[in-house]
């Protein structure tokens, strides 16, 4: 035997094995989708180099163990089983260490897995915007997450809720009890937009435990934070006003497919009220939609009742919210136990005790009155931000005559406001080449085209609405505490103007509300696209 050759051969084999171990596994969309539970969580994010430049394709990260160390807590588990590029970008305005991504990486997505995305990430618009906003927050000496202002407001709102609830029990007069119920409903709505909203976005405080508690207050007022996370953070925020035309046609033809085959790029808020209300031009028009601008304010009042008694239970029992897999939350037995226990507890103190003190009819009436007040206020502040004159809609799955993807948000009238704003910027420059290029389907630009502010820059209305008055800023920076929005608003608006990106803002909530009703009227009478 040639013993002297053995070590060389061994070394060669070891070298080959080491090289093979660096070859990353190629992962399919179905395999990725199967790792969508808290105990086995994988996610895909678009690939970048060390400088942050997008290189094409997607890498797959195993975030199962990292969730316990994640600064935002188990918020990261919402990314499990899907393309989490939007969450990755929007919740990390200062970026994520390239070395951390490499450490968590276990593979790459199969080629072309997400080539049909409605969005592009090639422009530097969002990168520049994030950099400038972070600089403004540092200049002002503000904290990105949490503030003294939001803590004081939270304590006031929580005290107001329980004080009103107590008086609803103890008032001998039904009229006085009804007033207390309305007060309770208003405080519940304000808790929803000012405390749980920031908490579930991971923006209420630096502490992930305090954020979790703040998010839990949605359960406290009768809802479900898990339902809210699924609809709001996995559907509405990433894909605002976008509807997948292919999936929409399947629904019209009553053709269903496996959950993992459904396209995730659709905004559930767009069709959550359909068919009672038509809120997207792709929806079929019914005769009664001609009157939706008249009956809409009455339907708004039913919003929280519908969520508490229908949507919450439907999701936990079916394991999905439209096209969104609910396993990321309800795959945990602890989360399931929290859901059912909080439903029982809140029913006791929000319905059971009023019935005990006032009788069945009056007690149940007080419960309904409180919900009607909460639903009306919440729906009013939410709907004016995305269903209003001048707002754009995205139609995914649209191609031109050559079969090329058309990803160009447009208004009900079919025009694209960004064409005008780009032209205005171009006309103001002697050298048009100095104007930065931004595609119509740039993710951040789409957020600006599909969202509308009201009372921009106002400290009072920003606090009153929990930052909803600065909807553009909120959609671009959901992980930033809403108390900061009135301070970064100017930076966002000026950057939009510099890049020729639309920035629509209305003078007040009342003006926005009027334009919303006008828009609903037009939607109810315009033809289906």
Short mmCIF file of C-alpha atoms in Angstrom, two decimals:
data_model
loop_
_atom_site.label_atom_id
_atom_site.label_comp_id
_atom_site.label_asym_id
_atom_site.label_seq_id
_atom_site.Cartn_x
_atom_site.Cartn_y
_atom_site.Cartn_z
CA UNK A 1 0.00 0.00 0.00
CA UNK A 2 1.20 3.49 -0.77
CA UNK A 3 0.72 4.84 2.77
CA UNK A 4 2.32 8.15 1.90
CA UNK A 5 -0.55 8.88 -0.50
CA UNK A 6 -3.31 8.32 2.07
CA UNK A 7 -3.03 11.66 3.89
CA UNK A 8 -3.09 13.53 0.58
CA UNK A 9 -6.20 11.65 -0.49
CA UNK A 10 -7.85 12.31 2.87
CA UNK A 11 -7.05 15.97 2.60
CA UNK A 12 -8.55 16.10 -0.87
CA UNK A 13 -11.73 14.37 0.31
CA UNK A 14 -12.04 16.70 3.29
CA UNK A 15 -11.58 19.70 1.04
CA UNK A 16 -14.29 18.46 -1.29
CA UNK A 17 -16.63 17.85 1.65
CA UNK A 18 -16.01 21.35 2.98
CA UNK A 19 -16.71 22.84 -0.44
CA UNK A 20 -19.90 20.82 -0.71
CA UNK A 21 -21.06 22.05 2.70
CA UNK A 22 -20.89 25.64 1.44
CA UNK A 23 -23.33 24.87 -1.37
CA UNK A 24 -26.65 26.21 -0.11
CA UNK A 25 -29.80 24.20 -0.44
CA UNK A 26 -32.34 25.34 -3.03
CA UNK A 27 -35.76 25.66 -1.42
CA UNK A 28 -39.15 25.68 -3.14
CA UNK A 29 -42.12 27.87 -2.17
CA UNK A 30 -44.04 24.84 -0.92
CA UNK A 31 -41.16 23.74 1.30
CA UNK A 32 -40.78 27.26 2.67
CA UNK A 33 -44.52 27.43 3.36
CA UNK A 34 -44.32 24.23 5.41
CA UNK A 35 -41.99 25.92 7.91
CA UNK A 36 -44.54 28.39 9.20
CA UNK A 37 -44.94 27.51 12.87
CA UNK A 38 -43.28 28.93 15.99
CA UNK A 39 -41.41 25.62 16.36
CA UNK A 40 -40.10 25.61 12.78
CA UNK A 41 -39.90 29.06 11.23
CA UNK A 42 -38.16 29.82 7.93
CA UNK A 43 -38.57 32.98 5.89
CA UNK A 44 -37.30 34.38 2.60
CA UNK A 45 -35.86 37.87 2.11
CA UNK A 46 -34.46 39.43 -1.02
CA UNK A 47 -30.74 38.95 -1.45
CA UNK A 48 -28.30 41.82 -0.93
CA UNK A 49 -24.55 42.23 -0.87
CA UNK A 50 -22.54 43.64 2.04
CA UNK A 51 -23.27 47.21 0.88
CA UNK A 52 -27.03 46.60 0.89
CA UNK A 53 -27.42 46.49 -2.90
CA UNK A 54 -30.03 44.05 -4.14
CA UNK A 55 -28.43 41.23 -6.09
CA UNK A 56 -31.53 39.40 -7.28
CA UNK A 57 -33.14 36.28 -5.90
CA UNK A 58 -34.02 35.46 -2.30
CA UNK A 59 -32.16 33.88 0.58
CA UNK A 60 -33.86 31.65 3.16
CA UNK A 61 -33.34 32.26 6.87
CA UNK A 62 -34.06 29.94 9.79
CA UNK A 63 -35.44 32.26 12.47
CA UNK A 64 -36.78 29.59 14.85
CA UNK A 65 -34.12 29.90 17.56
CA UNK A 66 -33.30 33.52 16.82
CA UNK A 67 -36.85 34.59 17.75
CA UNK A 68 -35.98 34.25 21.45
CA UNK A 69 -33.06 36.68 21.00
CA UNK A 70 -34.77 39.00 18.54
CA UNK A 71 -35.05 42.57 19.95
CA UNK A 72 -38.63 42.70 18.71
CA UNK A 73 -39.54 39.39 20.36
CA UNK A 74 -41.78 36.91 18.57
CA UNK A 75 -42.88 39.62 16.15
CA UNK A 76 -40.32 38.07 13.79
CA UNK A 77 -42.30 34.81 13.68
CA UNK A 78 -44.96 36.55 11.58
CA UNK A 79 -42.44 36.24 8.74
CA UNK A 80 -42.46 32.44 8.88
CA UNK A 81 -43.27 30.49 5.71
CA UNK A 82 -43.31 33.41 3.30
CA UNK A 83 -41.42 36.10 1.42
CA UNK A 84 -40.75 38.54 4.26
CA UNK A 85 -38.82 41.13 2.26
CA UNK A 86 -41.29 43.93 3.02
CA UNK A 87 -41.29 43.16 6.77
CA UNK A 88 -37.49 42.90 6.71
CA UNK A 89 -37.13 46.34 5.12
CA UNK A 90 -39.87 48.28 6.93
CA UNK A 91 -39.16 47.09 10.47
CA UNK A 92 -35.42 47.80 10.29
CA UNK A 93 -35.01 51.43 9.17
CA UNK A 94 -31.35 51.34 10.19
CA UNK A 95 -30.81 48.08 8.33
CA UNK A 96 -29.79 44.57 9.40
CA UNK A 97 -26.22 43.35 9.71
CA UNK A 98 -25.16 41.43 6.60
CA UNK A 99 -23.20 39.06 8.82
CA UNK A 100 -26.38 38.25 10.82
CA UNK A 101 -28.26 37.44 7.64
CA UNK A 102 -25.42 35.14 6.56
CA UNK A 103 -25.44 33.49 9.98
CA UNK A 104 -29.17 32.71 9.76
CA UNK A 105 -29.11 31.71 6.11
CA UNK A 106 -29.80 28.03 5.38
CA UNK A 107 -30.53 28.17 1.66
CA UNK A 108 -31.73 30.10 -1.37
CA UNK A 109 -35.13 30.18 -3.01
CA UNK A 110 -35.56 28.38 -6.28
CA UNK A 111 -34.93 30.61 -9.27
CA UNK A 112 -37.87 32.84 -10.18
CA UNK A 113 -39.81 32.02 -7.02
CA UNK A 114 -40.94 35.61 -6.53
CA UNK A 115 -40.34 37.11 -9.96
CA UNK A 116 -44.06 37.90 -10.25
CA UNK A 117 -43.98 40.35 -7.33
CA UNK A 118 -45.93 43.56 -7.86
CA UNK A 119 -43.07 45.56 -6.36
CA UNK A 120 -39.53 46.56 -7.27
CA UNK A 121 -36.69 47.50 -4.89
CA UNK A 122 -34.13 48.89 -7.34
CA UNK A 123 -34.54 52.60 -6.56
CA UNK A 124 -32.62 54.33 -3.77
CA UNK A 125 -35.75 56.33 -2.78
CA UNK A 126 -36.58 54.26 0.31
CA UNK A 127 -32.95 53.90 1.36
CA UNK A 128 -32.44 57.67 1.25
CA UNK A 129 -35.75 58.23 3.04
CA UNK A 130 -34.85 55.83 5.85
CA UNK A 131 -31.45 57.44 6.30
CA UNK A 132 -32.92 60.95 6.49
CA UNK A 133 -35.71 59.97 8.89
CA UNK A 134 -33.25 58.23 11.25
CA UNK A 135 -31.06 61.34 11.16
CA UNK A 136 -34.04 63.58 12.00
CA UNK A 137 -34.98 61.39 14.97
CA UNK A 138 -31.40 61.59 16.26
CA UNK A 139 -31.27 65.38 15.71
CA UNK A 140 -34.44 65.81 17.76
CA UNK A 141 -33.13 63.54 20.52
CA UNK A 142 -36.11 61.22 20.12
CA UNK A 143 -36.36 57.49 20.65
CA UNK A 144 -37.36 55.40 17.65
CA UNK A 145 -39.48 53.14 19.83
CA UNK A 146 -41.40 54.45 22.82
CA UNK A 147 -41.58 57.86 24.44
CA UNK A 148 -42.69 59.55 27.63
CA UNK A 149 -45.64 61.00 25.72
CA UNK A 150 -47.07 57.64 24.69
CA UNK A 151 -46.64 56.21 28.19
CA UNK A 152 -48.55 59.07 29.84
CA UNK A 153 -51.27 58.84 27.20
CA UNK A 154 -51.53 55.08 27.66
CA UNK A 155 -52.04 55.39 31.42
CA UNK A 156 -54.76 58.01 30.89
CA UNK A 157 -56.60 55.90 28.30
CA UNK A 158 -56.46 52.72 30.35
CA UNK A 159 -57.75 54.55 33.42
CA UNK A 160 -60.53 56.12 31.34
CA UNK A 161 -61.61 52.75 29.95
CA UNK A 162 -61.90 51.02 33.33
CA UNK A 163 -63.47 54.08 34.99
CA UNK A 164 -66.14 54.25 32.26
CA UNK A 165 -66.73 50.50 32.49
CA UNK A 166 -67.18 50.75 36.28
CA UNK A 167 -69.71 53.56 35.91
CA UNK A 168 -71.56 51.58 33.25
CA UNK A 169 -72.08 48.90 35.91
CA UNK A 170 -73.04 51.16 38.80
CA UNK A 171 -75.24 53.88 37.27
CA UNK A 172 -78.86 53.32 38.33
CA UNK A 173 -80.20 55.28 35.38
CA UNK A 174 -79.96 53.48 32.03
CA UNK A 175 -79.38 56.83 30.31
CA UNK A 176 -76.36 57.55 32.50
CA UNK A 177 -75.14 53.98 32.02
CA UNK A 178 -75.47 54.42 28.25
CA UNK A 179 -73.36 57.58 28.41
CA UNK A 180 -70.74 55.64 30.36
CA UNK A 181 -70.92 52.87 27.73
CA UNK A 182 -70.31 55.38 24.94
CA UNK A 183 -67.39 56.75 26.93
CA UNK A 184 -66.06 53.21 27.38
CA UNK A 185 -66.35 52.60 23.63
CA UNK A 186 -64.47 55.77 22.80
CA UNK A 187 -61.69 54.93 25.25
CA UNK A 188 -61.55 51.39 23.81
CA UNK A 189 -61.13 52.79 20.30
CA UNK A 190 -58.41 55.15 21.51
CA UNK A 191 -56.62 52.24 23.21
CA UNK A 192 -56.81 50.45 19.89
CA UNK A 193 -55.13 53.21 17.87
CA UNK A 194 -52.79 54.58 20.54
CA UNK A 195 -51.60 51.57 22.56
CA UNK A 196 -52.19 48.19 20.90
CA UNK A 197 -51.38 49.58 17.45
CA UNK A 198 -47.87 50.63 18.46
CA UNK A 199 -47.46 47.63 20.73
CA UNK A 200 -48.17 45.06 18.04
CA UNK A 201 -45.92 46.95 15.63
CA UNK A 202 -43.14 46.75 18.22
CA UNK A 203 -43.04 50.56 18.48
CA UNK A 204 -44.64 51.28 21.88
CA UNK A 205 -41.41 50.72 23.86
CA UNK A 206 -37.86 49.44 23.58
CA UNK A 207 -38.78 46.45 25.72
CA UNK A 208 -40.30 43.54 23.80
CA UNK A 209 -42.20 42.55 26.95
CA UNK A 210 -43.82 45.99 27.29
CA UNK A 211 -44.67 45.90 23.58
CA UNK A 212 -46.31 42.52 24.08
CA UNK A 213 -48.37 43.88 26.97
CA UNK A 214 -49.36 46.94 24.93
CA UNK A 215 -50.44 44.66 22.10
CA UNK A 216 -52.42 42.53 24.54
CA UNK A 217 -54.66 45.51 25.35
CA UNK A 218 -56.50 44.71 22.11
CA UNK A 219 -57.54 41.42 23.73
CA UNK A 220 -58.45 43.41 26.84
CA UNK A 221 -61.02 45.48 24.94
CA UNK A 222 -62.57 42.36 23.37
CA UNK A 223 -60.64 41.84 20.12
CA UNK A 224 -57.73 39.60 19.24
CA UNK A 225 -54.21 40.92 18.77
CA UNK A 226 -53.38 37.81 16.72
CA UNK A 227 -56.20 38.46 14.25
CA UNK A 228 -55.08 42.07 14.00
CA UNK A 229 -51.47 41.06 13.33
CA UNK A 230 -52.51 38.68 10.55
CA UNK A 231 -54.74 41.15 8.74
CA UNK A 232 -52.86 44.35 9.41
CA UNK A 233 -49.19 43.39 9.43
CA UNK A 234 -49.18 40.51 6.95
CA UNK A 235 -51.83 41.81 4.58
CA UNK A 236 -52.72 45.47 4.70
CA UNK A 237 -49.36 47.06 5.51
CA UNK A 238 -47.13 45.29 2.99
CA UNK A 239 -49.65 45.32 0.12
CA UNK A 240 -51.78 48.42 0.58
CA UNK A 241 -54.70 48.73 -1.88
CA UNK A 242 -53.24 45.94 -4.04
CA UNK A 243 -55.52 43.16 -5.28
CA UNK A 244 -54.33 40.04 -7.11
CA UNK A 245 -56.44 39.84 -10.26
CA UNK A 246 -55.81 36.11 -10.77
CA UNK A 247 -57.01 35.19 -7.28
CA UNK A 248 -59.91 37.63 -7.60
CA UNK A 249 -61.11 35.88 -10.77
CA UNK A 250 -60.82 32.53 -8.99
CA UNK A 251 -63.12 33.81 -6.25
CA UNK A 252 -65.66 35.05 -8.80
CA UNK A 253 -65.61 31.62 -10.46
CA UNK A 254 -65.73 29.93 -7.01
CA UNK A 255 -62.47 28.14 -7.72
CA UNK A 256 -60.27 27.53 -4.69
CA UNK A 257 -56.68 26.36 -4.37
CA UNK A 258 -54.33 25.31 -1.62
CA UNK A 259 -53.41 28.04 0.85
CA UNK A 260 -49.70 27.87 -0.03
CA UNK A 261 -50.60 28.41 -3.70
CA UNK A 262 -52.47 31.64 -3.03
CA UNK A 263 -50.62 34.86 -3.77
CA UNK A 264 -49.76 36.74 -0.58
CA UNK A 265 -49.64 40.14 -2.28
CA UNK A 266 -53.24 41.22 -1.68
CA UNK A 267 -54.64 43.71 0.82
CA UNK A 268 -57.36 42.01 2.94
CA UNK A 269 -58.74 45.41 3.98
CA UNK A 270 -59.79 45.96 0.36
CA UNK A 271 -62.27 43.08 0.36
CA UNK A 272 -63.05 42.66 4.06
CA UNK A 273 -66.30 44.65 3.63
CA UNK A 274 -67.23 43.18 0.23
CA UNK A 275 -69.93 42.55 -0.99
CA UNK A 276 -71.74 44.99 1.35
CA UNK A 277 -69.33 47.70 0.26
CA UNK A 278 -67.27 48.06 -2.91
CA UNK A 279 -63.85 49.43 -2.00
CA UNK A 280 -61.73 48.40 -5.00
CA UNK A 281 -62.37 48.97 -8.74
CA UNK A 282 -61.75 45.28 -9.51
CA UNK A 283 -64.78 44.28 -7.45
CA UNK A 284 -68.07 43.52 -9.14
CA UNK A 285 -70.68 46.29 -8.91
CA UNK A 286 -74.02 45.51 -7.28
CA UNK A 287 -77.15 47.66 -7.49
CA UNK A 288 -77.01 48.59 -3.80
CA UNK A 289 -73.47 49.97 -4.09
CA UNK A 290 -75.05 53.08 -5.63
CA UNK A 291 -76.13 53.94 -2.09
CA UNK A 292 -73.03 52.84 -0.17
CA UNK A 293 -71.97 56.42 0.53
CA UNK A 294 -75.27 56.79 2.42
CA UNK A 295 -75.28 53.55 4.44
CA UNK A 296 -71.49 53.33 4.94
CA UNK A 297 -71.41 55.43 8.15
CA UNK A 298 -73.98 53.07 9.71
CA UNK A 299 -71.97 50.01 8.69
CA UNK A 300 -68.84 51.55 10.19
CA UNK A 301 -70.44 51.33 13.63
CA UNK A 302 -70.69 47.54 13.27
CA UNK A 303 -66.96 47.15 12.63
CA UNK A 304 -65.83 45.94 16.06
CA UNK A 305 -68.91 43.75 16.59
CA UNK A 306 -68.17 41.98 13.31
CA UNK A 307 -64.55 41.41 14.30
CA UNK A 308 -65.30 40.22 17.83
CA UNK A 309 -68.15 37.85 16.94
CA UNK A 310 -67.29 36.74 13.42
CA UNK A 311 -63.78 37.33 12.12
CA UNK A 312 -61.83 36.35 15.24
CA UNK A 313 -63.60 32.99 15.57
CA UNK A 314 -63.57 32.30 11.84
CA UNK A 315 -59.79 32.65 11.69
CA UNK A 316 -58.94 30.47 14.66
CA UNK A 317 -61.38 27.76 13.52
CA UNK A 318 -60.33 27.72 9.84
CA UNK A 319 -56.65 28.52 10.36
CA UNK A 320 -56.60 31.28 7.78
CA UNK A 321 -57.63 34.85 6.99
CA UNK A 322 -58.57 34.92 3.31
CA UNK A 323 -55.21 34.10 1.64
CA UNK A 324 -53.16 34.47 4.84
CA UNK A 325 -52.10 31.36 6.78
CA UNK A 326 -52.85 31.82 10.49
CA UNK A 327 -50.52 29.01 11.58
CA UNK A 328 -47.77 31.53 12.33
CA UNK A 329 -49.80 32.52 15.38
CA UNK A 330 -52.27 29.74 16.08
CA UNK A 331 -49.66 27.04 15.55
CA UNK A 332 -48.78 27.72 19.20
CA UNK A 333 -50.98 26.09 21.85
CA UNK A 334 -50.18 28.98 24.21
CA UNK A 335 -51.54 31.49 21.70
CA UNK A 336 -54.67 29.39 21.23
CA UNK A 337 -55.17 29.25 25.01
CA UNK A 338 -54.67 33.01 25.27
CA UNK A 339 -57.28 33.59 22.54
CA UNK A 340 -60.01 31.51 24.16
CA UNK A 341 -59.30 32.58 27.74
CA UNK A 342 -59.38 36.28 26.84
CA UNK A 343 -62.61 35.85 24.90
CA UNK A 344 -64.23 34.31 27.98
CA UNK A 345 -62.82 36.91 30.39
CA UNK A 346 -63.76 39.94 28.27
CA UNK A 347 -67.28 38.59 27.72
CA UNK A 348 -67.66 38.41 31.50
CA UNK A 349 -66.73 42.03 32.27
CA UNK A 350 -68.01 43.63 29.04
CA UNK A 351 -71.32 41.75 28.71
CA UNK A 352 -71.87 39.50 31.72
CA UNK A 353 -71.51 42.15 34.43
CA UNK A 354 -73.69 44.75 32.64
CA UNK A 355 -76.37 42.06 32.35
CA UNK A 356 -75.96 41.23 36.05
CA UNK A 357 -76.41 44.87 37.11
CA UNK A 358 -79.03 46.00 34.56
CA UNK A 359 -80.82 42.89 33.37
CA UNK A 360 -80.49 40.95 30.12
CA UNK A 361 -82.02 43.44 27.67
CA UNK A 362 -80.44 46.62 29.07
CA UNK A 363 -77.13 44.91 29.84
CA UNK A 364 -76.80 43.55 26.33
CA UNK A 365 -77.89 46.93 24.99
CA UNK A 366 -75.08 48.65 26.89
CA UNK A 367 -72.60 46.16 25.44
CA UNK A 368 -73.80 46.94 21.91
CA UNK A 369 -73.83 50.71 22.48
CA UNK A 370 -70.19 50.65 23.56
CA UNK A 371 -69.19 48.65 20.49
CA UNK A 372 -71.11 50.95 18.15
CA UNK A 373 -69.25 53.96 19.54
CA UNK A 374 -65.88 52.20 19.23
CA UNK A 375 -66.61 50.89 15.73
CA UNK A 376 -67.72 54.25 14.37
CA UNK A 377 -64.65 56.09 15.66
CA UNK A 378 -62.17 53.41 14.58
CA UNK A 379 -63.61 52.94 11.09
CA UNK A 380 -63.78 56.68 10.52
CA UNK A 381 -60.08 57.20 11.26
CA UNK A 382 -58.97 54.14 9.28
CA UNK A 383 -60.98 54.35 6.08
CA UNK A 384 -60.16 57.94 5.12
CA UNK A 385 -56.51 57.00 4.71
CA UNK A 386 -56.93 54.57 1.80
CA UNK A 387 -60.43 54.97 0.36
CA UNK A 388 -60.57 58.60 -0.69
CA UNK A 389 -60.45 60.83 -3.76
CA UNK A 390 -57.03 60.83 -5.43
CA UNK A 391 -55.82 57.56 -3.93
CA UNK A 392 -54.38 54.89 -6.22
CA UNK A 393 -54.99 51.14 -6.45
CA UNK A 394 -52.70 48.34 -7.52
CA UNK A 395 -53.82 45.52 -9.83
CA UNK A 396 -51.52 42.54 -9.62
CA UNK A 397 -51.53 40.07 -12.50
CA UNK A 398 -52.16 42.67 -15.21
CA UNK A 399 -50.07 42.35 -18.40
CA UNK A 400 -49.89 44.37 -21.62
CA UNK A 401 -50.38 43.06 -25.16
CA UNK A 402 -46.82 41.72 -25.17
CA UNK A 403 -47.42 39.79 -21.95
CA UNK A 404 -45.18 42.10 -19.91
CA UNK A 405 -46.17 42.80 -16.28
CA UNK A 406 -47.90 46.13 -15.70
CA UNK A 407 -47.29 47.31 -12.14
CA UNK A 408 -48.54 50.86 -12.22
CA UNK A 409 -50.92 52.06 -9.50
CA UNK A 410 -53.81 54.09 -10.85
CA UNK A 411 -56.82 56.01 -9.55
CA UNK A 412 -60.45 55.15 -10.26
CA UNK A 413 -60.27 57.44 -13.27
CA UNK A 414 -57.36 55.40 -14.64
CA UNK A 415 -54.64 58.02 -14.29
CA UNK A 416 -51.39 57.68 -12.33
CA UNK A 417 -50.70 60.75 -10.12
CA UNK A 418 -47.00 59.87 -10.01
CA UNK A 419 -46.76 60.67 -13.73
CA UNK A 420 -47.77 64.24 -12.93
CA UNK A 421 -45.50 64.63 -9.90
CA UNK A 422 -42.54 63.23 -11.85
CA UNK A 423 -43.24 65.63 -14.71
CA UNK A 424 -43.44 68.58 -12.33
CA UNK A 425 -40.03 67.77 -10.89
CA UNK A 426 -38.55 67.27 -14.35
CA UNK A 427 -39.92 70.60 -15.57
CA UNK A 428 -38.30 72.36 -12.64
CA UNK A 429 -34.83 71.08 -13.50
CA UNK A 430 -32.61 72.41 -16.27
CA UNK A 431 -30.75 69.09 -16.29
CA UNK A 432 -33.41 66.38 -16.13
CA UNK A 433 -30.77 63.70 -15.61
CA UNK A 434 -30.26 65.00 -12.05
CA UNK A 435 -33.77 63.89 -11.06
CA UNK A 436 -33.50 60.51 -9.30
CA UNK A 437 -35.33 57.68 -11.03
CA UNK A 438 -38.13 55.94 -9.15
CA UNK A 439 -40.20 53.17 -10.77
CA UNK A 440 -43.98 53.38 -10.42
CA UNK A 441 -43.91 50.01 -8.65
CA UNK A 442 -41.19 50.92 -6.15
CA UNK A 443 -42.55 49.59 -2.85
CA UNK A 444 -42.14 52.82 -0.89
CA UNK A 445 -43.49 54.90 -3.78
CA UNK A 446 -46.56 52.64 -3.97
CA UNK A 447 -47.20 53.25 -0.27
CA UNK A 448 -47.22 56.98 -0.95
CA UNK A 449 -49.58 56.51 -3.89
CA UNK A 450 -52.05 54.36 -1.95
CA UNK A 451 -52.11 56.29 1.35
CA UNK A 452 -53.37 59.75 2.30
CA UNK A 453 -52.61 61.99 5.29
CA UNK A 454 -54.85 64.48 6.98
CA UNK A 455 -53.86 67.40 9.27
CA UNK A 456 -50.21 66.72 8.45
CA UNK A 457 -47.73 68.08 10.98
CA UNK A 458 -50.36 68.59 13.69
CA UNK A 459 -49.17 67.41 17.11
CA UNK A 460 -52.73 67.29 18.49
CA UNK A 461 -54.31 65.27 15.68
CA UNK A 462 -51.31 62.99 15.53
CA UNK A 463 -51.86 62.14 19.23
CA UNK A 464 -55.63 61.94 18.88
CA UNK A 465 -55.44 59.47 15.99
CA UNK A 466 -52.49 57.43 17.26
CA UNK A 467 -50.52 58.56 14.21
CA UNK A 468 -53.22 57.57 11.70
CA UNK A 469 -53.34 61.18 10.51
CA UNK A 470 -49.78 60.59 9.26
CA UNK A 471 -50.67 57.43 7.37
CA UNK A 472 -47.89 57.80 4.80
CA UNK A 473 -45.25 58.02 7.51
CA UNK A 474 -46.81 55.12 9.37
CA UNK A 475 -46.81 52.82 6.35
CA UNK A 476 -43.23 53.68 5.53
CA UNK A 477 -42.05 53.38 9.15
CA UNK A 478 -44.38 51.10 11.14
CA UNK A 479 -41.68 50.32 13.74
CA UNK A 480 -41.29 54.00 14.68
CA UNK A 481 -43.44 55.22 17.58
CA UNK A 482 -46.36 57.29 16.31
CA UNK A 483 -45.48 60.21 18.62
CA UNK A 484 -42.54 60.87 16.26
CA UNK A 485 -44.57 61.19 13.07
CA UNK A 486 -45.27 64.89 13.36
CA UNK A 487 -41.50 65.48 13.64
CA UNK A 488 -40.48 63.37 10.63
CA UNK A 489 -43.41 64.40 8.41
CA UNK A 490 -41.53 67.31 6.85
CA UNK A 491 -38.58 65.08 5.93
CA UNK A 492 -40.85 62.53 4.25
CA UNK A 493 -42.80 65.15 2.30
CA UNK A 494 -39.69 66.97 1.04
CA UNK A 495 -38.03 63.72 -0.01
CA UNK A 496 -41.18 62.73 -1.92
CA UNK A 497 -41.17 66.09 -3.67
CA UNK A 498 -37.48 65.70 -4.54
CA UNK A 499 -38.07 62.29 -6.12
CA UNK A 500 -41.37 63.17 -7.78
CA UNK A 501 -43.39 60.79 -5.60
CA UNK A 502 -46.99 61.80 -4.72
CA UNK A 503 -47.67 63.00 -1.19
CA UNK A 504 -51.39 63.63 -0.70
CA UNK A 505 -52.56 65.32 2.46
CA UNK A 506 -55.96 66.75 3.38
CA UNK A 507 -56.52 69.79 5.59
CA UNK A 508 -58.50 67.99 8.29
CA UNK A 509 -60.30 64.79 9.22
CA UNK A 510 -63.60 66.44 8.28
CA UNK A 511 -62.38 67.31 4.77
CA UNK A 512 -60.96 63.80 4.38
CA UNK A 513 -64.25 62.26 5.55
CA UNK A 514 -66.22 64.23 2.97
CA UNK A 515 -63.86 63.16 0.19
CA UNK A 516 -64.08 59.56 1.38
CA UNK A 517 -67.89 59.58 1.06
CA UNK A 518 -67.61 61.18 -2.37
CA UNK A 519 -65.15 58.48 -3.39
CA UNK A 520 -67.45 55.72 -2.14
CA UNK A 521 -70.26 57.24 -4.19
CA UNK A 522 -68.11 57.17 -7.33
CA UNK A 523 -66.95 53.61 -6.57
CA UNK A 524 -70.54 52.50 -6.21
CA UNK A 525 -71.45 53.78 -9.65
CA UNK A 526 -68.30 53.19 -11.72
CA UNK A 527 -67.82 50.13 -13.91
CA UNK A 528 -65.76 47.12 -12.85
CA UNK A 529 -62.25 47.16 -14.28
#
